[in-house]
Tab-separated table of C-alpha atoms and ligand atoms in Angstrom:
chain	number	residue	atom	x	y	z
A	1	MET	CA	-97.583	-24.032	6.837
A	2	ASP	CA	-97.515	-27.812	6.556
A	3	VAL	CA	-94.483	-29.101	8.383
A	4	ARG	CA	-94.686	-32.460	6.561
A	5	HIS	CA	-94.272	-30.761	3.206
A	6	TRP	CA	-91.226	-28.817	4.349
A	7	VAL	CA	-89.651	-31.740	6.131
A	8	ASN	CA	-89.971	-33.726	2.902
A	9	GLN	CA	-88.390	-30.842	1.034
A	10	ALA	CA	-85.555	-30.829	3.534
A	11	LEU	CA	-84.971	-34.559	3.042
A	12	GLU	CA	-85.062	-34.235	-0.742
A	13	GLN	CA	-82.712	-31.269	-0.858
A	14	HIS	CA	-80.370	-33.086	1.451
A	15	GLN	CA	-80.276	-36.082	-0.864
A	16	LEU	CA	-79.550	-33.847	-3.881
A	17	TRP	CA	-76.751	-32.195	-1.975
A	18	ARG	CA	-75.237	-35.559	-1.055
A	19	ASP	CA	-75.586	-36.954	-4.546
A	20	GLN	CA	-73.113	-34.471	-5.987
A	21	PHE	CA	-70.356	-36.115	-3.936
A	22	GLY	CA	-71.021	-39.570	-5.384
A	23	PRO	CA	-72.138	-42.838	-3.762
A	24	VAL	CA	-71.148	-43.926	-0.264
A	25	PRO	CA	-70.667	-47.584	0.713
A	26	THR	CA	-73.108	-49.096	3.234
A	27	VAL	CA	-71.673	-50.276	6.518
A	28	GLU	CA	-72.852	-53.746	7.411
A	29	ALA	CA	-72.352	-53.215	11.135
A	30	LEU	CA	-74.844	-50.345	11.260
A	31	THR	CA	-77.449	-51.824	8.951
A	32	VAL	CA	-80.750	-52.413	10.714
A	33	SER	CA	-83.568	-54.642	9.448
A	34	ASP	CA	-87.004	-53.170	8.807
A	35	GLU	CA	-88.456	-55.571	11.392
A	36	ALA	CA	-86.071	-54.421	14.088
A	37	MET	CA	-86.769	-50.780	13.351
A	38	THR	CA	-90.531	-51.363	13.196
A	39	ALA	CA	-90.500	-52.958	16.632
A	40	ALA	CA	-88.237	-50.315	18.117
A	41	PHE	CA	-90.301	-47.498	16.656
A	42	ALA	CA	-93.530	-48.993	17.977
A	43	ALA	CA	-92.015	-49.145	21.466
A	44	TYR	CA	-90.764	-45.592	21.083
A	45	THR	CA	-94.156	-44.278	19.960
A	46	GLU	CA	-95.779	-45.981	22.919
A	47	ARG	CA	-93.283	-44.383	25.322
A	48	MET	CA	-93.871	-40.935	23.827
A	49	GLN	CA	-97.578	-41.097	24.643
A	50	ASP	CA	-96.518	-40.218	28.146
A	51	ASN	CA	-96.371	-36.479	27.509
A	52	TYR	CA	-98.333	-33.351	28.244
A	53	PRO	CA	-99.997	-31.284	25.494
A	54	PHE	CA	-97.574	-28.360	25.550
A	55	PHE	CA	-98.927	-27.295	22.140
A	56	HIS	CA	-102.527	-26.890	23.270
A	57	PRO	CA	-104.052	-23.646	24.598
A	58	ARG	CA	-105.443	-25.691	27.501
A	59	TRP	CA	-101.820	-26.054	28.602
A	60	VAL	CA	-101.781	-22.859	30.647
A	61	GLY	CA	-98.972	-23.961	32.913
A	62	GLN	CA	-95.194	-23.842	32.600
A	63	MET	CA	-93.127	-22.121	29.912
A	64	LEU	CA	-93.147	-24.863	27.308
A	65	LYS	CA	-94.324	-24.987	23.725
A	66	PRO	CA	-93.304	-26.732	20.500
A	67	PRO	CA	-91.054	-25.032	17.952
A	68	HIS	CA	-92.385	-23.289	14.848
A	69	PRO	CA	-92.544	-25.464	11.679
A	70	ALA	CA	-89.856	-23.244	10.127
A	71	ALA	CA	-87.581	-24.015	13.075
A	72	VAL	CA	-88.264	-27.740	12.753
A	73	THR	CA	-87.512	-27.638	9.019
A	74	GLY	CA	-84.338	-25.592	9.389
A	75	TYR	CA	-83.100	-27.654	12.313
A	76	LEU	CA	-83.783	-30.988	10.633
A	77	ALA	CA	-82.237	-29.970	7.316
A	78	ALA	CA	-79.032	-28.903	9.059
A	79	MET	CA	-78.998	-31.803	11.492
A	80	LEU	CA	-78.783	-34.212	8.551
A	81	ILE	CA	-75.401	-32.629	7.797
A	82	ASN	CA	-74.636	-32.073	11.497
A	83	PRO	CA	-72.413	-29.003	11.349
A	84	ASN	CA	-70.647	-27.897	14.533
A	85	ASN	CA	-70.629	-24.148	15.132
A	86	HIS	CA	-67.480	-24.434	17.164
A	87	SER	CA	-65.479	-23.397	14.133
A	88	ARG	CA	-65.994	-22.146	10.643
A	89	ASP	CA	-64.451	-25.269	9.168
A	90	ALA	CA	-66.912	-27.462	11.021
A	91	GLY	CA	-69.977	-25.480	10.002
A	92	PRO	CA	-69.295	-22.808	7.391
A	93	ALA	CA	-72.905	-22.158	6.400
A	94	THR	CA	-74.394	-22.321	9.883
A	95	GLU	CA	-71.632	-20.146	11.410
A	96	GLU	CA	-72.460	-17.509	8.833
A	97	MET	CA	-76.134	-17.832	9.813
A	98	GLU	CA	-75.228	-17.488	13.471
A	99	LEU	CA	-73.323	-14.265	12.806
A	100	GLU	CA	-76.343	-12.847	10.979
A	101	ILE	CA	-78.633	-13.909	13.822
A	102	MET	CA	-76.397	-12.217	16.369
A	103	GLY	CA	-76.466	-9.020	14.338
A	104	GLN	CA	-80.248	-9.047	14.373
A	105	LEU	CA	-80.505	-9.887	18.076
A	106	ALA	CA	-78.113	-7.000	18.719
A	107	THR	CA	-80.324	-4.656	16.705
A	108	MET	CA	-83.346	-5.837	18.672
A	109	PHE	CA	-81.601	-4.745	21.894
A	110	GLY	CA	-79.935	-1.664	20.435
A	111	PHE	CA	-76.323	-2.869	20.734
A	112	GLU	CA	-74.156	-1.300	18.040
A	113	GLN	CA	-70.913	-3.295	17.860
A	114	PRO	CA	-71.502	-6.218	20.103
A	115	LEU	CA	-69.877	-9.554	20.618
A	116	GLY	CA	-72.132	-12.521	20.992
A	117	HIS	CA	-73.033	-16.029	20.078
A	118	LEU	CA	-75.621	-18.708	20.591
A	119	THR	CA	-75.303	-21.123	23.476
A	120	THR	CA	-76.870	-24.397	24.418
A	121	SER	CA	-79.055	-22.733	27.038
A	122	GLY	CA	-79.787	-19.630	29.055
A	123	THR	CA	-77.848	-21.168	31.909
A	124	ILE	CA	-74.631	-21.354	29.895
A	125	ALA	CA	-75.278	-17.909	28.405
A	126	ASN	CA	-75.618	-16.449	31.911
A	127	LEU	CA	-72.499	-18.303	33.035
A	128	GLU	CA	-70.545	-16.651	30.220
A	129	ALA	CA	-71.856	-13.211	31.130
A	130	LEU	CA	-70.961	-13.710	34.804
A	131	PHE	CA	-67.587	-15.155	33.840
A	132	VAL	CA	-66.756	-11.966	31.926
A	133	ALA	CA	-68.091	-9.902	34.854
A	134	ARG	CA	-65.738	-11.726	37.208
A	135	GLN	CA	-62.756	-11.241	34.881
A	136	LEU	CA	-63.447	-7.510	34.894
A	137	HIS	CA	-64.073	-7.227	38.645
A	138	PRO	CA	-62.143	-10.149	40.135
A	139	ASP	CA	-62.386	-8.876	43.709
A	140	LEU	CA	-66.005	-7.809	43.771
A	141	GLY	CA	-69.236	-9.702	44.236
A	142	ILE	CA	-72.324	-10.028	42.077
A	143	ALA	CA	-75.826	-9.011	43.176
A	144	TYR	CA	-79.042	-10.592	41.909
A	145	SER	CA	-82.579	-10.381	43.185
A	146	GLU	CA	-84.228	-13.040	45.288
A	147	ASP	CA	-86.593	-13.526	42.357
A	148	ALA	CA	-83.773	-13.941	39.832
A	149	HIS	CA	-83.310	-17.371	38.316
A	150	TYR	CA	-81.583	-19.740	40.754
A	151	THR	CA	-78.789	-20.204	38.239
A	152	HIS	CA	-77.151	-16.922	39.321
A	153	GLU	CA	-76.551	-18.012	42.875
A	154	ARG	CA	-75.207	-21.338	41.624
A	155	MET	CA	-72.988	-19.790	38.949
A	156	CYS	CA	-71.504	-17.377	41.481
A	157	ARG	CA	-70.500	-20.365	43.571
A	158	LEU	CA	-69.079	-22.063	40.495
A	159	LEU	CA	-67.068	-18.960	39.585
A	160	GLY	CA	-65.894	-18.436	43.147
A	161	VAL	CA	-67.587	-15.048	43.366
A	162	GLN	CA	-69.493	-13.787	46.374
A	163	GLY	CA	-73.171	-13.635	45.443
A	164	TYR	CA	-75.555	-11.155	47.084
A	165	PRO	CA	-79.271	-11.971	46.971
A	166	ILE	CA	-81.255	-8.716	47.062
A	167	PRO	CA	-84.798	-8.378	48.417
A	168	THR	CA	-87.576	-7.550	46.007
A	169	ARG	CA	-90.449	-5.085	45.891
A	170	MET	CA	-93.429	-6.623	44.144
A	171	GLY	CA	-91.029	-9.077	42.541
A	172	THR	CA	-88.519	-6.546	41.233
A	173	ILE	CA	-85.058	-5.924	42.633
A	174	ASP	CA	-84.698	-3.301	45.367
A	175	LEU	CA	-82.214	-0.908	43.761
A	176	ASP	CA	-81.588	0.962	47.026
A	177	ALA	CA	-80.142	-2.218	48.482
A	178	VAL	CA	-78.030	-2.644	45.339
A	179	ALA	CA	-76.806	0.958	45.645
A	180	GLN	CA	-75.719	0.354	49.241
A	181	LEU	CA	-73.633	-2.678	48.252
A	182	ALA	CA	-72.122	-0.789	45.334
A	183	ALA	CA	-71.276	2.195	47.575
A	184	ALA	CA	-69.637	-0.173	50.061
A	185	LYS	CA	-67.525	-1.619	47.194
A	186	LYS	CA	-68.921	-5.090	47.766
A	187	ILE	CA	-70.244	-5.659	44.259
A	188	GLY	CA	-68.987	-4.933	40.769
A	189	THR	CA	-71.958	-6.329	38.864
A	190	VAL	CA	-75.695	-6.530	39.241
A	191	VAL	CA	-77.911	-9.028	37.452
A	192	LEU	CA	-81.264	-7.573	36.447
A	193	THR	CA	-84.089	-9.708	35.143
A	194	ALA	CA	-86.364	-8.847	32.243
A	195	GLY	CA	-89.137	-11.390	32.638
A	196	SER	CA	-88.556	-13.307	35.863
A	197	THR	CA	-89.216	-17.014	35.651
A	198	GLY	CA	-91.790	-17.092	38.446
A	199	LEU	CA	-93.816	-13.870	38.366
A	200	GLY	CA	-92.682	-12.597	34.976
A	201	THR	CA	-91.595	-9.249	36.440
A	202	VAL	CA	-89.207	-6.803	34.776
A	203	ASP	CA	-86.561	-5.047	36.885
A	204	ARG	CA	-86.138	-1.289	36.470
A	205	ILE	CA	-83.114	-1.454	34.203
A	206	ASP	CA	-83.537	2.255	33.432
A	207	GLN	CA	-83.237	3.222	37.102
A	208	ALA	CA	-80.184	0.976	37.541
A	209	LEU	CA	-78.289	2.883	34.854
A	210	GLU	CA	-77.655	5.613	37.372
A	211	LEU	CA	-75.720	3.124	39.540
A	212	LYS	CA	-73.613	2.233	36.533
A	213	GLU	CA	-72.802	5.878	36.149
A	214	ARG	CA	-72.176	6.540	39.823
A	215	TYR	CA	-70.303	3.395	40.891
A	216	GLY	CA	-69.081	1.889	37.614
A	217	LEU	CA	-71.437	-0.970	38.322
A	218	ARG	CA	-71.632	-3.525	35.528
A	219	ILE	CA	-75.173	-4.403	34.470
A	220	HIS	CA	-76.063	-7.828	33.171
A	221	VAL	CA	-79.646	-8.380	32.038
A	222	ASP	CA	-81.020	-11.882	32.228
A	223	ALA	CA	-83.735	-11.708	29.594
A	224	ALA	CA	-83.727	-15.456	28.964
A	225	TYR	CA	-87.496	-15.500	29.155
A	226	GLY	CA	-88.525	-11.961	28.295
A	227	GLY	CA	-85.851	-10.797	25.847
A	228	PHE	CA	-87.990	-10.896	22.719
A	229	PHE	CA	-90.481	-8.544	24.382
A	230	ALA	CA	-87.908	-5.880	23.500
A	231	LEU	CA	-89.611	-5.938	20.084
A	232	LEU	CA	-92.646	-4.397	21.772
A	233	GLY	CA	-91.121	-2.628	24.766
A	234	ARG	CA	-88.621	-0.570	22.781
A	235	ASP	CA	-91.499	0.858	20.733
A	236	GLU	CA	-92.896	3.290	23.261
A	237	GLU	CA	-96.290	3.704	21.657
A	238	LEU	CA	-96.806	-0.002	21.161
A	239	ALA	CA	-95.664	-0.697	24.711
A	240	ARG	CA	-98.242	1.711	26.140
A	241	GLU	CA	-100.914	0.185	23.921
A	242	LEU	CA	-100.111	-3.203	25.449
A	243	ASP	CA	-99.970	-1.730	28.948
A	244	MET	CA	-96.250	-2.503	29.232
A	245	VAL	CA	-93.767	-0.219	30.988
A	246	PRO	CA	-91.372	0.821	28.200
A	247	GLU	CA	-88.569	2.410	30.282
A	248	PRO	CA	-86.663	-0.779	31.211
A	249	TRP	CA	-86.708	-1.912	27.580
A	250	LEU	CA	-85.605	1.477	26.289
A	251	ALA	CA	-82.589	1.277	28.623
A	252	LEU	CA	-81.313	-2.003	27.141
A	253	PRO	CA	-78.833	-0.413	24.672
A	254	GLN	CA	-76.823	0.869	27.657
A	255	VAL	CA	-76.419	-2.327	29.676
A	256	ASP	CA	-73.238	-4.408	29.477
A	257	SER	CA	-74.545	-7.831	28.590
A	258	ILE	CA	-77.840	-9.532	27.808
A	259	VAL	CA	-78.975	-13.138	27.723
A	260	VAL	CA	-81.981	-14.262	25.703
A	261	ASP	CA	-83.304	-17.770	25.063
A	262	PRO	CA	-84.575	-18.368	21.531
A	263	HIS	CA	-85.778	-21.726	22.868
A	264	LYS	CA	-88.278	-19.880	25.047
A	265	HIS	CA	-89.972	-17.055	23.119
A	266	GLY	CA	-88.008	-17.454	19.875
A	267	LEU	CA	-90.017	-20.472	18.665
A	268	GLN	CA	-86.967	-22.774	18.733
A	269	PRO	CA	-86.473	-26.315	20.019
A	270	TYR	CA	-84.379	-26.683	23.187
A	271	GLY	CA	-80.687	-26.132	22.804
A	272	CYS	CA	-80.770	-22.458	21.840
A	273	GLY	CA	-79.732	-19.644	24.175
A	274	ALA	CA	-77.743	-16.512	23.380
A	275	VAL	CA	-75.407	-14.077	25.097
A	276	LEU	CA	-74.490	-10.598	23.875
A	277	PHE	CA	-71.836	-8.192	25.163
A	278	ARG	CA	-72.168	-4.524	24.344
A	279	ASP	CA	-68.402	-4.131	24.195
A	280	ALA	CA	-66.771	-6.540	21.742
A	281	ALA	CA	-63.563	-6.291	23.799
A	282	ALA	CA	-65.101	-8.982	26.029
A	283	ALA	CA	-63.516	-11.378	23.526
A	284	VAL	CA	-60.132	-11.155	25.268
A	285	HIS	CA	-61.506	-13.153	28.196
A	286	PHE	CA	-62.176	-16.151	25.998
A	287	LYS	CA	-58.919	-16.156	24.128
A	288	HIS	CA	-57.304	-19.523	23.686
A	289	ASP	CA	-55.312	-21.354	21.055
A	290	SER	CA	-56.472	-24.685	19.838
A	291	PRO	CA	-54.000	-26.558	17.640
A	292	TYR	CA	-56.533	-28.777	15.918
A	293	THR	CA	-59.774	-27.017	15.143
A	294	TYR	CA	-58.973	-23.940	13.132
A	295	TYR	CA	-57.447	-24.397	9.730
A	296	THR	CA	-58.653	-21.155	8.232
A	297	GLN	CA	-57.282	-18.728	10.760
A	298	SER	CA	-58.080	-15.498	8.990
A	299	GLU	CA	-61.655	-15.249	10.283
A	300	LEU	CA	-63.002	-15.113	13.783
A	301	HIS	CA	-64.368	-18.468	14.882
A	302	LEU	CA	-67.318	-18.555	17.228
A	303	GLY	CA	-65.467	-21.210	19.226
A	304	GLU	CA	-62.937	-18.547	20.129
A	305	ILE	CA	-65.480	-16.431	21.979
A	306	SER	CA	-67.404	-19.195	23.710
A	307	LEU	CA	-66.901	-21.321	26.802
A	308	GLU	CA	-68.592	-24.228	25.062
A	309	CYS	CA	-66.835	-26.172	22.319
A	310	SER	CA	-69.247	-28.189	20.178
A	311	ARG	CA	-72.558	-26.475	19.505
A	312	ALA	CA	-75.299	-27.614	17.145
A	313	GLY	CA	-75.085	-25.735	13.859
A	314	ALA	CA	-78.656	-26.962	13.461
A	315	ALA	CA	-79.744	-24.655	16.300
A	316	ALA	CA	-78.496	-21.658	14.314
A	317	ALA	CA	-80.100	-23.030	11.144
A	318	GLY	CA	-83.507	-23.440	12.777
A	319	LEU	CA	-83.396	-19.932	14.198
A	320	TRP	CA	-82.085	-18.398	10.980
A	321	LEU	CA	-84.864	-19.933	8.890
A	322	THR	CA	-87.468	-18.865	11.447
A	323	MET	CA	-86.150	-15.318	11.367
A	324	GLN	CA	-86.436	-15.190	7.564
A	325	VAL	CA	-90.185	-15.740	7.777
A	326	LEU	CA	-90.800	-14.107	11.162
A	327	PRO	CA	-88.199	-11.346	11.395
A	328	LEU	CA	-87.315	-9.588	14.625
A	329	THR	CA	-89.809	-6.785	14.187
A	330	HIS	CA	-92.946	-5.913	16.087
A	331	ASP	CA	-95.128	-7.227	13.269
A	332	GLY	CA	-92.899	-10.260	12.628
A	333	LEU	CA	-92.031	-12.350	15.678
A	334	GLY	CA	-93.369	-9.521	17.827
A	335	ALA	CA	-96.955	-10.112	16.662
A	336	GLY	CA	-97.022	-13.441	18.509
A	337	LEU	CA	-95.675	-11.860	21.672
A	338	ALA	CA	-98.268	-9.097	21.480
A	339	ALA	CA	-100.980	-11.770	21.255
A	340	SER	CA	-99.550	-13.435	24.372
A	341	ARG	CA	-99.525	-10.120	26.184
A	342	ARG	CA	-103.150	-9.429	25.201
A	343	ALA	CA	-104.069	-12.933	26.398
A	344	ALA	CA	-102.487	-12.136	29.774
A	345	LEU	CA	-104.451	-8.879	29.993
A	346	ALA	CA	-107.686	-10.677	29.084
A	347	TRP	CA	-106.959	-13.393	31.678
A	348	THR	CA	-106.363	-10.651	34.241
A	349	GLN	CA	-109.713	-9.082	33.376
A	350	ARG	CA	-111.518	-12.410	33.735
A	351	LEU	CA	-109.892	-12.889	37.161
A	352	ALA	CA	-111.130	-9.481	38.228
A	353	ASP	CA	-114.684	-10.457	37.278
A	354	ASP	CA	-114.664	-13.806	39.079
A	355	PRO	CA	-115.127	-13.933	42.866
A	356	LEU	CA	-113.604	-17.433	42.959
A	357	PHE	CA	-110.194	-15.968	42.075
A	358	ALA	CA	-107.943	-13.011	42.758
A	359	LEU	CA	-104.920	-11.713	40.903
A	360	TYR	CA	-101.676	-12.182	42.867
A	361	GLN	CA	-100.094	-9.182	41.170
A	362	ARG	CA	-100.473	-7.408	37.829
A	363	PRO	CA	-98.574	-9.210	35.055
A	364	ALA	CA	-95.739	-7.291	33.390
A	365	LEU	CA	-95.593	-9.639	30.389
A	366	ASP	CA	-97.513	-12.840	29.648
A	367	ILE	CA	-97.111	-14.732	32.931
A	368	VAL	CA	-100.170	-14.392	35.171
A	369	THR	CA	-100.123	-15.320	38.856
A	370	TYR	CA	-103.393	-15.684	40.767
A	371	PHE	CA	-105.054	-17.735	43.449
A	372	PRO	CA	-108.401	-19.199	44.489
A	373	THR	CA	-109.952	-16.884	47.055
A	374	ALA	CA	-110.712	-18.211	50.534
A	375	GLU	CA	-113.432	-17.335	53.023
A	376	PRO	CA	-112.376	-16.875	55.775
A	377	PRO	CA	-109.153	-15.601	54.193
A	378	VAL	CA	-106.399	-17.932	55.393
A	379	LEU	CA	-103.354	-19.109	53.504
A	380	SER	CA	-103.823	-22.821	54.136
A	381	THR	CA	-107.193	-22.709	52.366
A	382	VAL	CA	-105.670	-20.944	49.360
A	383	ASP	CA	-102.943	-23.565	49.292
A	384	ALA	CA	-105.331	-26.525	49.517
A	385	LYS	CA	-107.647	-25.097	46.874
A	386	THR	CA	-104.728	-24.470	44.529
A	387	GLU	CA	-103.680	-28.078	44.864
A	388	ALA	CA	-107.224	-29.340	44.307
A	389	ILE	CA	-107.773	-27.231	41.170
A	390	VAL	CA	-104.479	-28.245	39.585
A	391	ALA	CA	-105.151	-31.916	40.319
A	392	ALA	CA	-108.734	-31.764	38.994
A	393	GLY	CA	-107.619	-30.081	35.761
A	394	MET	CA	-105.008	-32.727	35.098
A	395	ALA	CA	-107.224	-35.651	36.051
A	396	ALA	CA	-109.927	-34.784	33.498
A	397	PRO	CA	-110.105	-36.771	30.213
A	398	ALA	CA	-107.544	-35.659	27.620
A	399	ASP	CA	-109.905	-33.449	25.629
A	400	GLU	CA	-111.325	-31.751	28.723
A	401	SER	CA	-108.128	-31.423	30.703
A	402	LEU	CA	-106.586	-28.162	31.889
A	403	TYR	CA	-102.943	-27.803	32.813
A	404	LEU	CA	-101.972	-25.126	35.291
A	405	SER	CA	-98.738	-24.631	37.135
A	406	VAL	CA	-98.085	-23.823	40.727
A	407	LEU	CA	-95.905	-21.119	42.231
A	408	THR	CA	-94.805	-21.395	45.828
A	409	CYS	CA	-94.696	-17.997	47.548
A	410	SER	CA	-93.535	-17.097	51.007
A	411	ALA	CA	-96.344	-16.049	53.339
A	412	GLY	CA	-94.569	-12.726	53.815
A	413	GLU	CA	-94.605	-11.915	50.109
A	414	PHE	CA	-98.240	-13.012	49.833
A	415	VAL	CA	-99.541	-10.754	52.593
A	416	LYS	CA	-97.556	-7.789	51.293
A	417	ARG	CA	-99.938	-7.977	48.339
A	418	HIS	CA	-103.010	-9.299	50.137
A	419	PRO	CA	-102.850	-8.167	53.766
A	420	GLU	CA	-106.366	-9.389	54.540
A	421	TYR	CA	-105.122	-13.011	54.526
A	422	ALA	CA	-104.256	-14.669	57.822
A	423	VAL	CA	-100.922	-16.446	57.878
A	424	ASP	CA	-101.209	-19.991	59.189
A	425	GLN	CA	-98.315	-21.506	57.255
A	426	GLU	CA	-94.947	-20.256	56.023
A	427	GLN	CA	-95.470	-20.842	52.331
A	428	VAL	CA	-98.469	-20.880	50.076
A	429	ARG	CA	-98.988	-22.337	46.635
A	430	ILE	CA	-100.769	-20.178	44.088
A	431	LEU	CA	-101.588	-20.625	40.392
A	432	ARG	CA	-99.327	-19.514	37.585
A	433	SER	CA	-100.189	-19.479	33.903
A	434	VAL	CA	-97.604	-18.796	31.242
A	435	LEU	CA	-99.650	-17.602	28.258
A	436	MET	CA	-96.688	-17.819	25.885
A	437	LYS	CA	-98.561	-19.306	22.955
A	438	PRO	CA	-100.272	-16.727	20.727
A	439	GLU	CA	-103.052	-19.338	20.439
A	440	HIS	CA	-104.026	-18.441	24.001
A	441	GLU	CA	-105.519	-15.157	22.911
A	442	ALA	CA	-108.490	-16.742	21.158
A	443	TRP	CA	-108.819	-19.315	23.941
A	444	VAL	CA	-108.994	-17.148	27.037
A	445	GLU	CA	-112.761	-17.473	27.223
A	446	PRO	CA	-113.078	-21.290	26.984
A	447	THR	CA	-110.015	-22.010	29.143
A	448	PHE	CA	-111.036	-19.535	31.809
A	449	THR	CA	-114.531	-21.014	31.900
A	450	MET	CA	-112.960	-24.435	32.458
A	451	LEU	CA	-110.796	-22.998	35.207
A	452	HIS	CA	-113.845	-21.515	36.882
A	453	ASP	CA	-115.700	-24.835	36.657
A	454	PHE	CA	-112.774	-26.815	38.052
A	455	ALA	CA	-112.537	-24.346	40.911
A	456	ARG	CA	-116.235	-24.703	41.684
A	457	SER	CA	-116.329	-28.499	41.478
A	458	SER	CA	-113.009	-29.284	43.137
A	459	THR	CA	-113.237	-26.909	46.073
A	460	ASN	CA	-116.941	-27.059	46.818
A	461	ALA	CA	-116.907	-30.109	49.041
A	462	ALA	CA	-115.766	-29.210	52.553
A	463	PRO	CA	-112.560	-31.095	53.361
A	464	PRO	CA	-112.919	-33.877	55.928
A	465	ALA	CA	-112.003	-32.763	59.440
A	466	ASP	CA	-108.936	-35.007	59.480
A	467	ALA	CA	-107.663	-33.945	56.062
A	468	PRO	CA	-103.876	-34.039	56.058
A	469	ALA	CA	-102.093	-30.710	55.940
A	470	ALA	CA	-101.031	-29.753	52.434
A	471	ASN	CA	-97.693	-31.323	51.828
A	472	LEU	CA	-95.104	-28.696	51.000
B	501	PLP	C1	-85.196	-20.080	31.724
B	501	PLP	C2	-84.410	-19.063	32.411
B	501	PLP	C3	-83.057	-19.265	32.701
B	501	PLP	C4	-82.365	-20.564	32.432
B	501	PLP	O1	-82.251	-20.796	31.067
B	501	PLP	P1	-82.208	-22.275	30.474
B	501	PLP	O2	-82.285	-22.038	29.021
B	501	PLP	O3	-83.380	-23.014	31.037
B	501	PLP	O4	-80.923	-22.897	30.902
B	501	PLP	C5	-82.368	-18.221	33.288
B	501	PLP	N1	-82.973	-17.067	33.589
B	501	PLP	C6	-84.282	-16.846	33.328
B	501	PLP	C7	-84.888	-15.529	33.683
B	501	PLP	C8	-85.058	-17.846	32.738
B	501	PLP	O5	-86.353	-17.630	32.498
């Protein structure tokens, strides 16, 4: 799929669409000379060189990748019109697309008559879910795991709700601790994570359902990162084939709200999150009357069920077009996620075969955490080696570079998993690779070989006796 062809098509179709309305006068004040634009564009191009190759399989670091060509085409074509999905009058076509998208996201999670909309980000989507949770349980707190995204703690403060961080077991929330808080009537809602940002773990949503039953506990699932894995996880056979635990995914239809970020695993450019409520009655919490935006009052406007006002109709357009060619099925969009999962399993296998590395813990999805082994086994050596490997990978020439990311763990969490390590500092940096590009699957071998070589060359030399302590 040649993005240049489709971008040209988008520009041409846009011109045809405009032409039917007749000519438009040029505005002198905004006219720019070719020379001025040439100079500005040259400066811009130069500035943009300062970027990392998020698109390349040798970028095995943070959760970043470019959008799909279909997303680029759909986004650009709509952006030229610039509809605003705040109201139907401001973006009739793209609001319609957004409603269709929400229907399909709901089907992916198993929600039957949900309420939902796109947001600018997972942060705002989570804020909306917690806002509704607070409206329903104004006097109760909200629990989230210590490995949940930091946004939950911050949003609780913003909403004036008492937040309760809950300890984790192997990176998933300790549901016994949640049950105690629920029994003591301290919390009305628990946030569970499906695909935690650091370790990529999935909380036991299925086991939490019992607390919903017993205490009326509201369950919000933050699946900003992992949500699209529902395409695989809710298919029990497929899940087992990919060595995923299906139970949490199968429980999704019974939770109260879900957040998913199409700008993470949905192949979209930034500016595309989504929130869904199982019970459409959540709409009452957003109700407001705006005298100036709604002229066609008969239909529901997305602006009426959102905390945000203006939202890019182009974000809906990009996602809608992507979903036409890669539908929300296990062999549509899901095929790419399955490739990422297989890449993570292959990476895990390579780690097991290489004495220079050890797996931190088994990956639940496509985020692998691991560390350079140390002899004697002390945390400060792991930390220093991690730093050296990351630096060496990034310092190599562009076409030989390797980009890894770092995860800072507490010493306590590290030795729970690897008790043979001596603790000589409170925190330790380990390696983290988000294998979210399907391209990784075919590249596990070459990238892992590079990793191995960087580990050998960068950590071979004994550090000088007066080497400064790793700077945390
Ligand atoms: C990325 C992420 C968020 C935050 O979403 P943004 O789109 O970055 O605002 C929240 N929760 C989880 C689990 C995430 O991975």
